[in-house]
CSV table of C-alpha atoms in Angstrom, one decimal:
chain,number,residue,atom,x,y,z
A,9,UNK,CA,-9.1,-31.7,3.6
A,10,UNK,CA,-10.5,-28.4,5.1
A,11,UNK,CA,-12.8,-26.3,2.9
A,12,UNK,CA,-10.8,-23.5,1.4
A,13,UNK,CA,-12.2,-20.0,1.9
A,14,UNK,CA,-11.0,-16.5,0.9
A,15,UNK,CA,-12.3,-13.0,0.8
A,16,UNK,CA,-13.1,-13.3,-2.9
A,17,UNK,CA,-15.1,-16.5,-2.3
A,18,UNK,CA,-17.0,-15.0,0.6
A,19,UNK,CA,-17.8,-11.9,-1.4
A,20,UNK,CA,-19.1,-14.0,-4.3
A,21,UNK,CA,-21.3,-16.0,-2.0
A,22,UNK,CA,-22.7,-12.8,-0.4
A,23,UNK,CA,-23.3,-11.3,-3.8
A,24,UNK,CA,-25.1,-14.4,-5.2
A,25,UNK,CA,-25.2,-18.0,-3.8
A,26,UNK,CA,-25.9,-19.4,-7.2
A,27,UNK,CA,-23.0,-17.7,-8.8
A,28,UNK,CA,-20.9,-19.1,-6.0
A,29,UNK,CA,-22.2,-22.6,-6.9
A,30,UNK,CA,-21.5,-22.2,-10.6
A,31,UNK,CA,-18.0,-21.0,-10.0
A,32,UNK,CA,-16.7,-22.9,-7.0
A,33,UNK,CA,-18.9,-25.9,-6.6
A,34,UNK,CA,-19.5,-26.8,-10.2
A,35,UNK,CA,-16.2,-25.4,-11.6
A,36,UNK,CA,-17.8,-23.5,-14.5
A,37,UNK,CA,-15.2,-21.6,-16.4
A,38,UNK,CA,-15.5,-17.8,-16.6
A,39,UNK,CA,-14.3,-15.2,-19.0
A,40,UNK,CA,-14.1,-12.7,-16.2
A,41,UNK,CA,-10.5,-13.4,-15.4
A,42,UNK,CA,-7.8,-11.1,-16.6
A,43,UNK,CA,-4.1,-11.5,-15.9
A,44,UNK,CA,-2.4,-9.0,-13.6
A,45,UNK,CA,-1.2,-5.9,-15.5
A,46,UNK,CA,2.5,-6.0,-16.0
A,47,UNK,CA,3.0,-2.4,-14.8
A,48,UNK,CA,1.0,-3.1,-11.6
A,49,UNK,CA,2.9,-6.2,-10.8
A,50,UNK,CA,6.2,-4.4,-11.2
A,51,UNK,CA,5.1,-1.6,-8.9
A,52,UNK,CA,4.0,-4.1,-6.3
A,53,UNK,CA,7.4,-5.8,-6.5
A,54,UNK,CA,9.3,-2.6,-6.3
A,55,UNK,CA,7.5,-1.4,-3.2
A,56,UNK,CA,8.0,-4.7,-1.5
A,57,UNK,CA,11.7,-4.3,-2.1
A,58,UNK,CA,11.6,-0.7,-0.9
A,59,UNK,CA,10.2,-1.6,2.5
A,60,UNK,CA,11.7,-5.1,2.7
A,61,UNK,CA,15.3,-4.3,1.9
A,62,UNK,CA,15.7,-0.8,3.4
A,63,UNK,CA,18.1,-0.9,6.4
A,64,UNK,CA,16.1,1.5,8.6
A,65,UNK,CA,19.3,3.0,10.1
A,66,UNK,CA,18.2,6.4,8.8
A,67,UNK,CA,14.8,8.0,9.3
A,68,UNK,CA,13.9,8.2,5.7
A,69,UNK,CA,15.3,6.7,2.4
A,70,UNK,CA,16.1,9.1,-0.3
A,71,UNK,CA,14.2,9.1,-3.6
A,72,UNK,CA,17.2,7.4,-5.2
A,73,UNK,CA,16.5,4.3,-3.2
A,74,UNK,CA,13.0,4.0,-4.6
A,75,UNK,CA,14.2,4.6,-8.2
A,76,UNK,CA,17.0,2.0,-7.7
A,77,UNK,CA,14.4,-0.5,-6.6
A,78,UNK,CA,12.2,0.4,-9.5
A,79,UNK,CA,15.1,-0.1,-12.0
A,80,UNK,CA,15.3,-3.7,-10.9
A,81,UNK,CA,11.8,-4.5,-11.9
A,82,UNK,CA,11.4,-2.9,-15.3
A,83,UNK,CA,12.9,-5.6,-17.6
A,84,UNK,CA,9.5,-6.7,-18.8
A,85,UNK,CA,8.1,-3.2,-19.4
A,86,UNK,CA,8.1,-1.0,-22.4
A,87,UNK,CA,10.1,2.3,-22.1
A,88,UNK,CA,6.8,4.2,-21.7
A,89,UNK,CA,5.6,1.9,-18.9
A,90,UNK,CA,9.0,2.2,-17.2
A,91,UNK,CA,8.7,6.0,-17.3
A,92,UNK,CA,5.1,5.9,-16.1
A,93,UNK,CA,6.1,3.6,-13.2
A,94,UNK,CA,8.9,6.0,-12.3
A,95,UNK,CA,6.5,8.9,-12.1
A,96,UNK,CA,4.0,6.9,-10.0
A,97,UNK,CA,6.8,6.1,-7.5
A,98,UNK,CA,7.9,9.7,-7.4
A,99,UNK,CA,4.4,10.7,-6.4
A,100,UNK,CA,4.3,7.9,-3.9
A,101,UNK,CA,7.5,9.1,-2.4
A,102,UNK,CA,6.3,12.6,-1.9
A,103,UNK,CA,2.9,11.5,-0.4
A,104,UNK,CA,3.9,8.6,1.8
A,105,UNK,CA,7.6,8.9,2.6
A,106,UNK,CA,9.0,12.4,2.3
A,107,UNK,CA,6.1,13.8,4.3
A,108,UNK,CA,6.9,11.5,7.3
A,109,UNK,CA,9.3,12.2,10.1
A,110,UNK,CA,10.5,8.6,9.8
A,111,UNK,CA,9.2,5.3,8.3
A,112,UNK,CA,9.1,2.2,10.4
A,113,UNK,CA,9.9,-1.3,9.4
A,114,UNK,CA,6.8,-3.2,8.6
A,115,UNK,CA,5.9,-6.5,10.2
A,116,UNK,CA,5.9,-8.1,6.7
A,117,UNK,CA,5.6,-7.4,3.0
A,118,UNK,CA,3.9,-9.4,0.3
A,119,UNK,CA,2.8,-12.0,2.8
A,120,UNK,CA,0.2,-14.7,3.1
A,121,UNK,CA,-2.1,-15.2,6.0
A,122,UNK,CA,-3.8,-18.5,7.0
A,123,UNK,CA,-6.2,-19.4,9.7
A,124,UNK,CA,-8.8,-22.0,10.4
A,125,UNK,CA,-12.4,-21.9,11.6
A,126,UNK,CA,-14.7,-24.6,12.8
A,127,UNK,CA,-18.4,-24.1,12.0
A,128,UNK,CA,-21.2,-26.6,12.3
A,129,UNK,CA,-18.6,-29.4,12.6
A,130,UNK,CA,-16.9,-28.3,9.4
A,131,UNK,CA,-13.3,-27.2,9.1
A,132,UNK,CA,-12.6,-24.1,7.0
A,133,UNK,CA,-9.2,-23.1,6.0
A,134,UNK,CA,-8.9,-19.3,5.5
A,135,UNK,CA,-6.3,-17.8,3.2
A,136,UNK,CA,-5.5,-14.3,2.1
A,137,UNK,CA,-2.7,-12.1,0.8
A,138,UNK,CA,-1.5,-8.6,1.6
A,139,UNK,CA,1.1,-6.1,0.3
A,140,UNK,CA,2.2,-4.7,3.6
A,141,UNK,CA,1.5,-5.2,7.3
A,142,UNK,CA,2.4,-2.3,9.6
A,143,UNK,CA,2.4,-2.0,13.3
A,144,UNK,CA,0.1,0.5,15.0
A,145,UNK,CA,0.1,1.6,18.6
A,146,UNK,CA,-2.9,-0.6,19.3
A,147,UNK,CA,-2.8,-3.3,16.6
A,148,UNK,CA,-2.0,-3.8,13.0
A,149,UNK,CA,-2.7,-2.0,9.7
A,150,UNK,CA,-3.0,-4.1,6.5
A,151,UNK,CA,-2.1,-2.2,3.4
A,152,UNK,CA,-3.2,-3.1,-0.1
A,153,UNK,CA,-1.7,-1.3,-3.2
A,154,UNK,CA,-4.1,-0.6,-6.1
A,155,UNK,CA,-2.7,0.2,-9.5
A,156,UNK,CA,-6.1,1.0,-11.1
A,157,UNK,CA,-6.3,4.3,-13.0
A,158,UNK,CA,-9.3,5.5,-11.0
A,159,UNK,CA,-10.2,5.3,-7.3
A,160,UNK,CA,-13.0,2.8,-7.2
A,161,UNK,CA,-14.0,1.9,-3.7
A,162,UNK,CA,-15.4,-1.5,-2.9
A,163,UNK,CA,-19.0,-1.8,-1.8
A,164,UNK,CA,-19.4,-1.4,2.0
A,165,UNK,CA,-20.7,-4.9,2.6
A,166,UNK,CA,-17.9,-6.5,0.6
A,167,UNK,CA,-15.1,-4.5,2.2
A,168,UNK,CA,-16.6,-5.4,5.6
A,169,UNK,CA,-16.3,-9.1,4.7
A,170,UNK,CA,-12.7,-8.7,3.6
A,171,UNK,CA,-11.8,-6.8,6.8
A,172,UNK,CA,-13.5,-9.4,8.9
A,173,UNK,CA,-11.6,-12.3,7.3
A,174,UNK,CA,-8.3,-10.5,7.7
A,175,UNK,CA,-9.2,-9.7,11.3
A,176,UNK,CA,-9.8,-13.3,12.1
A,177,UNK,CA,-6.7,-14.6,10.3
A,178,UNK,CA,-4.3,-12.0,11.8
A,179,UNK,CA,-5.6,-12.5,15.3
A,180,UNK,CA,-4.8,-16.2,14.9
A,181,UNK,CA,-1.4,-15.6,13.3
A,182,UNK,CA,0.0,-12.7,15.2
A,183,UNK,CA,-2.2,-12.6,18.4
A,184,UNK,CA,-2.9,-9.0,17.5
A,185,UNK,CA,-6.0,-7.4,16.2
A,186,UNK,CA,-6.4,-5.7,12.9
A,187,UNK,CA,-7.2,-2.0,13.5
A,188,UNK,CA,-7.2,-0.6,10.0
A,189,UNK,CA,-7.3,-1.8,6.4
A,190,UNK,CA,-5.9,0.8,4.0
A,191,UNK,CA,-6.0,0.9,0.2
A,192,UNK,CA,-3.3,3.0,-1.5
A,193,UNK,CA,-4.1,4.0,-5.1
A,194,UNK,CA,-0.7,4.3,-6.6
A,195,UNK,CA,-1.7,6.3,-9.7
A,196,UNK,CA,-3.6,9.0,-7.9
A,197,UNK,CA,-1.5,9.0,-4.7
A,198,UNK,CA,-4.6,8.6,-2.5
A,199,UNK,CA,-5.0,6.5,0.6
A,200,UNK,CA,-8.4,5.3,1.8
A,201,UNK,CA,-8.6,3.6,5.2
A,202,UNK,CA,-11.3,1.5,6.9
A,203,UNK,CA,-11.6,1.0,10.6
A,204,UNK,CA,-11.6,-2.7,11.7
A,205,UNK,CA,-13.4,-4.0,14.8
A,206,UNK,CA,-14.6,-7.3,16.3
A,207,UNK,CA,-17.9,-6.7,14.7
A,208,UNK,CA,-16.3,-7.4,11.3
A,209,UNK,CA,-15.0,-10.7,12.6
A,210,UNK,CA,-18.5,-11.6,13.9
A,211,UNK,CA,-20.0,-10.7,10.5
A,212,UNK,CA,-17.6,-13.0,8.7
A,213,UNK,CA,-18.2,-15.8,11.1
A,214,UNK,CA,-22.0,-15.4,10.5
A,215,UNK,CA,-21.6,-15.6,6.7
A,216,UNK,CA,-19.3,-18.6,6.9
A,217,UNK,CA,-21.9,-20.2,9.1
A,218,UNK,CA,-24.5,-19.6,6.4
A,219,UNK,CA,-22.2,-21.1,3.8
A,220,UNK,CA,-21.5,-24.1,6.1
A,221,UNK,CA,-25.3,-24.7,6.3
A,222,UNK,CA,-25.6,-24.5,2.5
A,223,UNK,CA,-22.7,-27.0,2.0
A,224,UNK,CA,-24.0,-29.4,4.6
A,225,UNK,CA,-27.6,-29.4,3.4
A,226,UNK,CA,-26.8,-29.3,-0.3
A,227,UNK,CA,-30.0,-27.4,-1.0
A,228,UNK,CA,-30.6,-25.4,-4.1
A,229,UNK,CA,-28.3,-22.5,-4.3
A,230,UNK,CA,-30.7,-19.6,-4.8
A,231,UNK,CA,-29.8,-16.7,-7.1
A,232,UNK,CA,-29.8,-13.2,-5.7
A,233,UNK,CA,-30.9,-10.9,-8.6
A,234,UNK,CA,-29.4,-7.4,-8.6
A,235,UNK,CA,-27.2,-5.0,-10.5
A,236,UNK,CA,-24.4,-7.6,-10.5
A,237,UNK,CA,-26.5,-9.7,-13.0
A,238,UNK,CA,-25.6,-7.4,-15.9
A,239,UNK,CA,-21.9,-8.3,-15.5
A,240,UNK,CA,-22.3,-11.9,-14.4
A,241,UNK,CA,-20.6,-14.4,-16.7
A,242,UNK,CA,-23.1,-17.1,-15.6
A,243,UNK,CA,-26.3,-15.2,-16.4
A,244,UNK,CA,-27.1,-17.4,-19.4
A,245,UNK,CA,-27.6,-20.4,-17.0
A,246,UNK,CA,-29.6,-18.4,-14.5
A,247,UNK,CA,-33.4,-18.7,-14.2
A,248,UNK,CA,-33.5,-15.3,-12.4
A,249,UNK,CA,-32.2,-13.6,-15.5
A,250,UNK,CA,-33.3,-15.8,-18.4
A,251,UNK,CA,-36.8,-17.1,-19.2
A,252,UNK,CA,-35.2,-20.1,-20.8
A,253,UNK,CA,-31.7,-20.5,-19.3
A,254,UNK,CA,-29.2,-22.6,-21.1
A,255,UNK,CA,-28.5,-26.1,-19.8
A,256,UNK,CA,-25.2,-26.5,-17.9
A,257,UNK,CA,-22.3,-27.8,-20.1
A,258,UNK,CA,-21.8,-31.5,-20.3
A,259,UNK,CA,-18.3,-31.3,-19.1
A,260,UNK,CA,-19.2,-29.6,-15.8
A,261,UNK,CA,-17.3,-31.6,-13.2
A,262,UNK,CA,-19.2,-33.0,-10.2
A,263,UNK,CA,-18.2,-31.4,-7.0
A,264,UNK,CA,-15.8,-33.4,-5.0
A,265,UNK,CA,-16.5,-32.2,-1.5
A,266,UNK,CA,-13.7,-30.6,0.4
A,267,UNK,CA,-15.6,-30.9,3.6
A,268,UNK,CA,-13.9,-32.2,6.6
A,269,UNK,CA,-16.1,-33.1,9.6
A,270,UNK,CA,-14.7,-32.1,13.0
A,271,UNK,CA,-15.7,-34.8,15.4
A,272,UNK,CA,-16.4,-33.8,19.0
A,273,UNK,CA,-14.2,-35.6,21.5
């Protein structure tokens, strides 16, 4: 089986190799997982329907089309959430649809991307998700909807890894290059875009190469102390944070390697 890799896993490894080991290699449970907000999920589903089901025989859909799509995804919401979502989509319509001459049919909505990469005779399977994938004149734009209440931009080095991973995967899947990754903050109506280039792809290949070396040599996964330590759910096990770290739980599973050697012919 190929070793599974994602933007989240790469970002975790870049942030702290030891946290990566605790989470993905040793399978330590974390309290940092929170289920998707119901309102955010409904908004994503409605927008997927807006762009996926529109017939594109007219330049622009009317606001009634968005609201009709919204009405089909409100069953699990409270009346106040349904009203809040309606207002969010009305703002979205004014900012991203009504202001355009025409909207164009996307390449895909709510899709998955998969790719593979061979590094140091190891096979990596790359996976990711996106909310919308649009055509540009010279490539592709990947769009990710954010339903957070505030605009909180990712750290530059972490967004670079995400861009690089998508660049690599989309190039394999569609034979086209990623030119732009855009975050649309639904509650504020803001759009933030990041330029994508082959340098991002090279950066990801370099980080995966470092990870491959770590997996092959099975050396000690060194902690990388920093501001992230204050929020790390594994800090009680970490010698870089605690003078006397707690021992790992008895039920920590032994890592069953996913590594698949690629033999040269």
